[in-house]
Short mmCIF file of C-alpha atoms in Angstrom, two decimals:
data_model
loop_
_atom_site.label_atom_id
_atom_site.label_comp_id
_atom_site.label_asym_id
_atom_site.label_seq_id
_atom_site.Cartn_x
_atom_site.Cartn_y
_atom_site.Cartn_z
CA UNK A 1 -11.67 7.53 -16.68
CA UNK A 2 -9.21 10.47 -17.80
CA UNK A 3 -5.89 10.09 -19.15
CA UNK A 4 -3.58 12.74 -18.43
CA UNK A 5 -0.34 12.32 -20.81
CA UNK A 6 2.07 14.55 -22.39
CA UNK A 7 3.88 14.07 -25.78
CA UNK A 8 6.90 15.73 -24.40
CA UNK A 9 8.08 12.06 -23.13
CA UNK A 10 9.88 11.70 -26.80
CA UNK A 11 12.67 13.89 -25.05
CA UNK A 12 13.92 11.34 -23.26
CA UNK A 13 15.13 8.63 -25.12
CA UNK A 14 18.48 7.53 -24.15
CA UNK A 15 20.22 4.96 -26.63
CA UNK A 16 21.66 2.72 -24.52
CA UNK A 17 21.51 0.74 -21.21
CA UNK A 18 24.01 -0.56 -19.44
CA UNK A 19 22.03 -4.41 -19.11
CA UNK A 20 23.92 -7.59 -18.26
CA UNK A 21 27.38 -6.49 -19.00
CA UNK A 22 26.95 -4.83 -22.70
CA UNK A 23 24.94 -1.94 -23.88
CA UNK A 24 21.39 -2.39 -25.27
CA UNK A 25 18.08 -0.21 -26.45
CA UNK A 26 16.41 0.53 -22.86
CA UNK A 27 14.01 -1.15 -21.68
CA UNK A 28 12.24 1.79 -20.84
CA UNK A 29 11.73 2.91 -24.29
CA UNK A 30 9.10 5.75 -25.79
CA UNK A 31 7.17 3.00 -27.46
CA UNK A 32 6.44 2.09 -24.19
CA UNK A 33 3.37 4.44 -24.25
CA UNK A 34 2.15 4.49 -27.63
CA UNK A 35 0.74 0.60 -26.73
CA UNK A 36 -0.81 2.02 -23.44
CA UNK A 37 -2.32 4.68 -26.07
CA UNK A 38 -3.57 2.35 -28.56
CA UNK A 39 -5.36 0.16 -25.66
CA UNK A 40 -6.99 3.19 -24.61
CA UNK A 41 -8.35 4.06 -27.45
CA UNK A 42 -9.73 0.71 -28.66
CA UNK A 43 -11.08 -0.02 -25.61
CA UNK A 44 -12.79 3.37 -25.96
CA UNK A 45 -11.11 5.59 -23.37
CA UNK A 46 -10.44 7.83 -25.10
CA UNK A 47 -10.83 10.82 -22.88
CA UNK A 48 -7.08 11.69 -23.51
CA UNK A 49 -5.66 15.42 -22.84
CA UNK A 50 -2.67 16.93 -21.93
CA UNK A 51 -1.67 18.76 -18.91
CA UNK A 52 -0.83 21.87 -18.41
CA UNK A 53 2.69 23.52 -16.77
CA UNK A 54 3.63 21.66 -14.29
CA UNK A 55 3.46 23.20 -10.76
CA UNK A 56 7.05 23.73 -9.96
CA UNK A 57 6.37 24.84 -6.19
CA UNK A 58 4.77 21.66 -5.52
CA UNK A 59 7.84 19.92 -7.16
CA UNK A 60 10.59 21.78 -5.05
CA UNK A 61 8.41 21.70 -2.06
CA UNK A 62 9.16 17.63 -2.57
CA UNK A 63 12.19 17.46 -3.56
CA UNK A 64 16.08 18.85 -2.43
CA UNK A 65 16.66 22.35 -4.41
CA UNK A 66 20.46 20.95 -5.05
CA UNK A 67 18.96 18.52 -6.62
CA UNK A 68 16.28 19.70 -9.11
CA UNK A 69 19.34 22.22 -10.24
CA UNK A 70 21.28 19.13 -10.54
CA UNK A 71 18.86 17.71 -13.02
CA UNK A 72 18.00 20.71 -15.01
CA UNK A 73 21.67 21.75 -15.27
CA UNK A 74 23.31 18.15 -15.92
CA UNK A 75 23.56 18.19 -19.50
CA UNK A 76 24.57 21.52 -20.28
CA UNK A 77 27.44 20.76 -17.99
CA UNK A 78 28.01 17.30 -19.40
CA UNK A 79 28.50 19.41 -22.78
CA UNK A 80 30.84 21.99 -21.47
CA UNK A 81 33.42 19.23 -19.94
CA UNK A 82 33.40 17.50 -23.66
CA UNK A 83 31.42 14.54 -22.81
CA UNK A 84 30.83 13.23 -26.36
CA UNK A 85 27.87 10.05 -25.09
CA UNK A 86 24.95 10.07 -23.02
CA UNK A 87 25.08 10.88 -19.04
CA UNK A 88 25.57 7.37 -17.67
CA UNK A 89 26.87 7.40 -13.96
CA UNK A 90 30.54 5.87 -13.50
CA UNK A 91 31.30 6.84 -9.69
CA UNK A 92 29.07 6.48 -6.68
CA UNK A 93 30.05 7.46 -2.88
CA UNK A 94 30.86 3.86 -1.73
CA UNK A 95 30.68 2.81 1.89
CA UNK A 96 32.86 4.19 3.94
CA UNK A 97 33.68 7.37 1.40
CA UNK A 98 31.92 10.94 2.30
CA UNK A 99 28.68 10.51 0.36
CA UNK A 100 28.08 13.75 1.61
CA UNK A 101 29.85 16.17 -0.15
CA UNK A 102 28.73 16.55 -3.86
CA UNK A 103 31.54 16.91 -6.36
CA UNK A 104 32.01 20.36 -8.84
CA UNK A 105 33.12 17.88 -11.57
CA UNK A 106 29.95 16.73 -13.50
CA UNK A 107 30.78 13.06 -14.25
CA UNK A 108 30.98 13.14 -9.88
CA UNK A 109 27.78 15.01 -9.58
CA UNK A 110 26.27 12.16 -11.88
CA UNK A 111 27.49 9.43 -9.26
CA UNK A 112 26.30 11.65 -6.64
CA UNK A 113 22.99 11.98 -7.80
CA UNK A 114 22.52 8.56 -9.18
CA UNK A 115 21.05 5.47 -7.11
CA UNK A 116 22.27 3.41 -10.40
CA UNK A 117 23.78 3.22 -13.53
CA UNK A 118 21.50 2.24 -15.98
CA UNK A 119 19.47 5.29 -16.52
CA UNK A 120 21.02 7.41 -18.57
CA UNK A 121 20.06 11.33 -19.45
CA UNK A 122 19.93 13.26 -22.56
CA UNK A 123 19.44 16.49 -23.16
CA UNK A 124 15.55 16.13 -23.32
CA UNK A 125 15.24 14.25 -19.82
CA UNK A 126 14.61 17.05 -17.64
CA UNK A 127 11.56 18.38 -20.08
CA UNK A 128 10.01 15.16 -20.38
CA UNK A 129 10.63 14.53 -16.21
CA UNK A 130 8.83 17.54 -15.80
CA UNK A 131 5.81 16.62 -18.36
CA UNK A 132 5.63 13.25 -16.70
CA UNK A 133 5.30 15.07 -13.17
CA UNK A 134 2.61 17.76 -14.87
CA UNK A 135 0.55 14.58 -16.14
CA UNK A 136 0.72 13.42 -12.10
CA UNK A 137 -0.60 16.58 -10.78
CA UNK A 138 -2.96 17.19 -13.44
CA UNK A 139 -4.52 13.54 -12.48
CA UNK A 140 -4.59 14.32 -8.95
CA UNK A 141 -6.27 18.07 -9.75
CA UNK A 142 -8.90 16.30 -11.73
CA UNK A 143 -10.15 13.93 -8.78
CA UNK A 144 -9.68 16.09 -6.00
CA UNK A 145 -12.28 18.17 -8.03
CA UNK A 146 -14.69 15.61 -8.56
CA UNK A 147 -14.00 12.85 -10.49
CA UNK A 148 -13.78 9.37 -9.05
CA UNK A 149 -10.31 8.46 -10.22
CA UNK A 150 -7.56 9.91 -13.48
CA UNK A 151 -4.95 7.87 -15.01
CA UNK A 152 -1.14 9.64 -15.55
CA UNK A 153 0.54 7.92 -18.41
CA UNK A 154 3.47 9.53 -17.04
CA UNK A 155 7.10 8.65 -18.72
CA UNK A 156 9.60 8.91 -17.47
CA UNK A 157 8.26 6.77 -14.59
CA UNK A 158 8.91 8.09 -10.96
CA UNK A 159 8.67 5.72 -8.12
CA UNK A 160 12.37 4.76 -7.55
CA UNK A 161 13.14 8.67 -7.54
CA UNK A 162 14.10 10.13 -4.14
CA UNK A 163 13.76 13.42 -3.42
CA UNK A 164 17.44 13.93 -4.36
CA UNK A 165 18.23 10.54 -6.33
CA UNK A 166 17.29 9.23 -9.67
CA UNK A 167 17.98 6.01 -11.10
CA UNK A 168 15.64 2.71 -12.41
CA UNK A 169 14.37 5.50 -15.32
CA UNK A 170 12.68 7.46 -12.73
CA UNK A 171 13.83 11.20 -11.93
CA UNK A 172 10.97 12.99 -10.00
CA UNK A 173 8.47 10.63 -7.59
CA UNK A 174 5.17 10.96 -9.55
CA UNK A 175 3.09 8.96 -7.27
CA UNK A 176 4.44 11.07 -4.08
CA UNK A 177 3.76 14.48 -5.86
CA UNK A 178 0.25 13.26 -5.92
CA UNK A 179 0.03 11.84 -2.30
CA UNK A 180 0.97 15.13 -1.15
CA UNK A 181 -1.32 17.23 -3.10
CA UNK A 182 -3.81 14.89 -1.84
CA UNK A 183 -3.04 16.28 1.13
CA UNK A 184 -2.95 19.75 1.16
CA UNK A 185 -6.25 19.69 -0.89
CA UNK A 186 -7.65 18.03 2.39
CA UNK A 187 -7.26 14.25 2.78
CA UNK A 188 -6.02 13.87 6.57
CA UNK A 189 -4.81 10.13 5.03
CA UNK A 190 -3.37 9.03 1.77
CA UNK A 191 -2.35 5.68 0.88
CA UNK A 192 -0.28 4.90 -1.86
CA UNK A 193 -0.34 1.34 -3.50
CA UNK A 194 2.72 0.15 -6.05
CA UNK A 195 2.04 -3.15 -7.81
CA UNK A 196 5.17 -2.43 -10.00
CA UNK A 197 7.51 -5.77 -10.00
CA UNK A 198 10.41 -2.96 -8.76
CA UNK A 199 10.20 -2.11 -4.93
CA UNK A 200 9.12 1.64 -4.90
CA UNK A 201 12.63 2.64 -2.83
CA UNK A 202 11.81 6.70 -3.73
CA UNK A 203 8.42 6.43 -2.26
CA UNK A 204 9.27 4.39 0.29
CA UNK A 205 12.03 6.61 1.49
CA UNK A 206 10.04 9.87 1.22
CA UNK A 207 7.91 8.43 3.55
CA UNK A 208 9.35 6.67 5.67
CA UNK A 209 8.87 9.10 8.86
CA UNK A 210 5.41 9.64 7.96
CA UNK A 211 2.40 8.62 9.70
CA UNK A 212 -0.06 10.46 7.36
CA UNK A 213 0.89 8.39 4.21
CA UNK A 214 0.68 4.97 4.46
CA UNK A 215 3.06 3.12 1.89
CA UNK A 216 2.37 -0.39 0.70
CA UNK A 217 4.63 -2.38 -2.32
CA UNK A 218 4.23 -5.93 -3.92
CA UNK A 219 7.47 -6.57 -5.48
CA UNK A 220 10.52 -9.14 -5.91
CA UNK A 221 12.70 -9.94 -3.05
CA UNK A 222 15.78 -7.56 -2.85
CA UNK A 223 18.01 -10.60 -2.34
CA UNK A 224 17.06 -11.46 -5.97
CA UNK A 225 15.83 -7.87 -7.58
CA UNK A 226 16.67 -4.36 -8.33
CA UNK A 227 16.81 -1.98 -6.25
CA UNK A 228 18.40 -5.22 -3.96
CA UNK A 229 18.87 -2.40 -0.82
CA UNK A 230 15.29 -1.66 0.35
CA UNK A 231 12.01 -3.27 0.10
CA UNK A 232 12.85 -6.13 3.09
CA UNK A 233 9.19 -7.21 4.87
CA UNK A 234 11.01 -5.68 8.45
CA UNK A 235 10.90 -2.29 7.35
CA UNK A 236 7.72 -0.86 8.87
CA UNK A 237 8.55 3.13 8.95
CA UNK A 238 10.42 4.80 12.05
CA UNK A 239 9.27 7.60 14.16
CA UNK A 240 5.47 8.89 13.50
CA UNK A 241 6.01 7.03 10.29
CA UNK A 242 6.40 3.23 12.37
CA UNK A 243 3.71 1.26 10.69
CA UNK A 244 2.52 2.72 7.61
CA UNK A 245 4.99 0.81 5.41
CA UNK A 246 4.31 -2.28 3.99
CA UNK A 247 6.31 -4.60 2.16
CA UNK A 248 5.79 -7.46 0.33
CA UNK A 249 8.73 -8.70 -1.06
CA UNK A 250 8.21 -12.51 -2.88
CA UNK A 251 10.52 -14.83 -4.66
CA UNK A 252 11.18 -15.89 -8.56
CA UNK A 253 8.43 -17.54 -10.50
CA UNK A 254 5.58 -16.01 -7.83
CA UNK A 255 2.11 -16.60 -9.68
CA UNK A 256 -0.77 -14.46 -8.90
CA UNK A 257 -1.98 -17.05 -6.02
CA UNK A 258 0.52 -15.81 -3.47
CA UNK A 259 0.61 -12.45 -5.40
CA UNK A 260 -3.29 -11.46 -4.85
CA UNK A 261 -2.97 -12.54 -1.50
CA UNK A 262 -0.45 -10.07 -0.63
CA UNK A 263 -2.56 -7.57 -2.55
CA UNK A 264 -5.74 -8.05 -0.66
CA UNK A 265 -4.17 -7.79 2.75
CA UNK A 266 -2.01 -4.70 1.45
CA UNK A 267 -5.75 -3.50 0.50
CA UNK A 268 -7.31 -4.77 3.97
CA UNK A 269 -4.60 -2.65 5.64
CA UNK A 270 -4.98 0.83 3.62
CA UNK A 271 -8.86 0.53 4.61
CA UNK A 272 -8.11 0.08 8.26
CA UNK A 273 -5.48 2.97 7.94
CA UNK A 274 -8.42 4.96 6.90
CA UNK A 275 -7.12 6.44 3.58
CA UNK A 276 -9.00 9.17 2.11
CA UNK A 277 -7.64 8.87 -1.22
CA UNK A 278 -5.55 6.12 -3.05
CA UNK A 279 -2.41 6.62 -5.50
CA UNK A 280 -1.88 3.72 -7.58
CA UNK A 281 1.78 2.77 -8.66
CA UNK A 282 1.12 1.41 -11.83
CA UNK A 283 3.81 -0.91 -13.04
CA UNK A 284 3.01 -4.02 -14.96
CA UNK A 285 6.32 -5.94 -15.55
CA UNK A 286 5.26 -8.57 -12.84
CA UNK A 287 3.43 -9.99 -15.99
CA UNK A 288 5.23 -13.54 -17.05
CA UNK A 289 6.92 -12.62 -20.21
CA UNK A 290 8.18 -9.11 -18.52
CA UNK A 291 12.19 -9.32 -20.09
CA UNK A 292 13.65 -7.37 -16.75
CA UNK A 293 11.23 -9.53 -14.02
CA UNK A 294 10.35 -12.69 -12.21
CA UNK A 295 6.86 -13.06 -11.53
CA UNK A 296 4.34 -14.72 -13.51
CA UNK A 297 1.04 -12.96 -13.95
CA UNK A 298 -0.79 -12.96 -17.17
CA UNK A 299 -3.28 -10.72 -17.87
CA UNK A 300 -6.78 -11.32 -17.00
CA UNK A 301 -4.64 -11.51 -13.80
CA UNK A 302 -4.08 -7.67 -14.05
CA UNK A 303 -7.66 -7.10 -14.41
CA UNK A 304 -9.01 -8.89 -11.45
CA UNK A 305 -6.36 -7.23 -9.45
CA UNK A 306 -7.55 -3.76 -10.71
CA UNK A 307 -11.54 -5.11 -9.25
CA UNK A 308 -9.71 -5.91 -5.98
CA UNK A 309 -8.11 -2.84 -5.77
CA UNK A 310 -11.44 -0.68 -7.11
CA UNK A 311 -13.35 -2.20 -3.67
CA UNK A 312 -11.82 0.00 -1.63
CA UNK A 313 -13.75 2.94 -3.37
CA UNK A 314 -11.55 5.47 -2.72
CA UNK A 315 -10.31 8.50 -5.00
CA UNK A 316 -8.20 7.16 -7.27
CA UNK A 317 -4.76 8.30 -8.98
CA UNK A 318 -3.04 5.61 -11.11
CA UNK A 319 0.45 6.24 -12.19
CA UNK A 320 1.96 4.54 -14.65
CA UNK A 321 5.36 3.22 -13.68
CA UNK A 322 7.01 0.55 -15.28
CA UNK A 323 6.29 -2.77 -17.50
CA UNK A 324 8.75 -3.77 -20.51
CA UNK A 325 6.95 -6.69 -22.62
CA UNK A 326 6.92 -3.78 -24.69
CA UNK A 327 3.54 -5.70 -27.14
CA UNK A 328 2.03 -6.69 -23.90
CA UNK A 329 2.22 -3.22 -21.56
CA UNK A 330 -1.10 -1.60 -23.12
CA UNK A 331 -2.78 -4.50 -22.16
CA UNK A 332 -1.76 -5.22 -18.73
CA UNK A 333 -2.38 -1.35 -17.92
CA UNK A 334 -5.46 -1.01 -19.24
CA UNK A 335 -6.90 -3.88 -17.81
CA UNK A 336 -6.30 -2.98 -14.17
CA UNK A 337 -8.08 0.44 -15.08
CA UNK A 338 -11.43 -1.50 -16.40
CA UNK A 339 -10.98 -3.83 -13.81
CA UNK A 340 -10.71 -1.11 -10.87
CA UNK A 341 -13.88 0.30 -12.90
CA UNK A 342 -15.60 -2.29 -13.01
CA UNK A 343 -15.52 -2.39 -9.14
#
């Protein structure tokens, strides 16, 4: 398997996190990907490039243009008001306030454009959002000419990104760039599987009207877990889009009995929605030592769950998404790739 990944991640390295009240190193951290990188290579993938320029069409065709100048302009603008930290959101359109009107002040804009506060920007995030996205559609350009499946070690991560909302460290949906390239190079259905701990609320809500994607996500119950507004099992998709979302939300301390069930009947249900081609979410943190999560996988857990998933024997994107016991990440990724290749 290929591994598409892009050394321009190192942009984007905030220095803090708003976490628990106080200010700490994020979680999502560049180190992040050099364990991913060091599994790879000793368990000999090491079929490694980089991706080319990332296809900017495809990137406005998904998301809002006020948006995408939003993120490309932020910190220039951030600058110019005197803003001596990092861009860390302070205001958001409450209920009941006109969440439609986006401010000319920046640190508005921020709340505006944020879904949460503890991502912040630097002046490298939009260069490494856009490598992260080029590493996505490089994957997906690889398998829809040929090849069996590609692995994006994308960072930033993408699945809590809406097409005009970032937040949870993600700032441009990776996984839905590559469901919809999917498409236009052919597949009539695409299916797109998140295992991260985190509900996928971006992907969810790009789809949502959509009866060409189909949507499924194992994750913590909102009552109890970020994003805590979406990921509830009653929503199914409205419109054309009724029925090709599935959620799976489960409580604290969920092992991977109850967990792998939900997987194989999220899997039984992409097959009889007669996917064409598969986009895998790839987020690890529902591993049991994950600082930021509640499940309790370990990791030959990870690996059977990549087999389960490789039965399907579809065309395969994975995307890497989130998973923060930092000395454990490489291994929990890699292990659903030689697991699904194993299948």
């Amino acid at each position: 398997m290929k591994t598409f990944f892009s050394e321009e991640h190192r942009r984007h390295f905030p220095q803090a996190e708003l976490s628990g009240g106080q200010f700490v190193t994020p979680y999502e951290r560049p180190s992040r990907v050099e364990y991913v990188l060091a599994r790879l290579k000793e368990r000999g993938m090491t079929d490694i490039v980089a991706p080319g320029a990332p296809d900017m069409a495809a990137i406005r065709a998904l998301c809002a243009p006020d948006y995408l100048d939003f993120l490309e302009n932020a910190w220039a603008e951030w600058k110019a008001e005197g803003m001596a930290g990092e861009i860390i959101a302070a205001n958001f359109p409450a209920r009941r306030m006109q969440a439609g009107r986006p401010p000319r002040n920046i640190d508005g804009k921020v709340g505006y454009y944020a879904l949460a506060s503890e991502t912040a920007m630097t002046g490298g995030t939009w260069a490494a959002a856009l490598s992260s996205a080029a590493s996505a559609q490089a994957a997906q350009a690889h398998v829809a000419g040929g090849a069996k499946s590609a692995f994006a070690l994308c960072r930033p991560p993408g699945h809590h990104a809406t097409a005009d909302m970032y937040g949870g460290y993600c700032f441009i949906n990776n996984a839905a760039l590559v469901a919809e390239a999917f498409r236009r190079d052919g597949a009539g259905r695409v299916a797109i599987l998140d295992i991260d701990f985190h509900h996928g609320n971006g992907t969810q809500d790009i789809f949502y009207d959509r009866g060409d994607i189909f949507f499924a996500s194992l994750h913590g119950a909102p009552e109890d877990a970020f994003p805590y507004f979406l990921g509830f099992a009653d929503e199914t998709g409205v419109g054309a889009g009724e029925g090709t979302t599935a959620n799976y939300p489960m409580l604290p301390g969920t092992g991977y009995g109850p967990w792998s069930a939900a997987l194989d009947d999220a899997i039984a249900r992409i097959r009889a929605f007669g996917a064409e081609a598969l986009v895998v979410s790839l987020g690890v943190d529902a591993y049991k030592d994950d600082p930021i999560s509640f499940f309790k996988l370990d990791s030959p857990d990870f690996m059977d769950a990549g087999r389960r998933i490789g039965t399907l024997g579809l065309p395969t994107v994975f995307c890497m998404e989130g998973g923060y016991a930092i000395e454990a990440v490489g291994v929990n990724a890699v292990n659903v790739l030689e697991g699904y290749q194993d299948a």
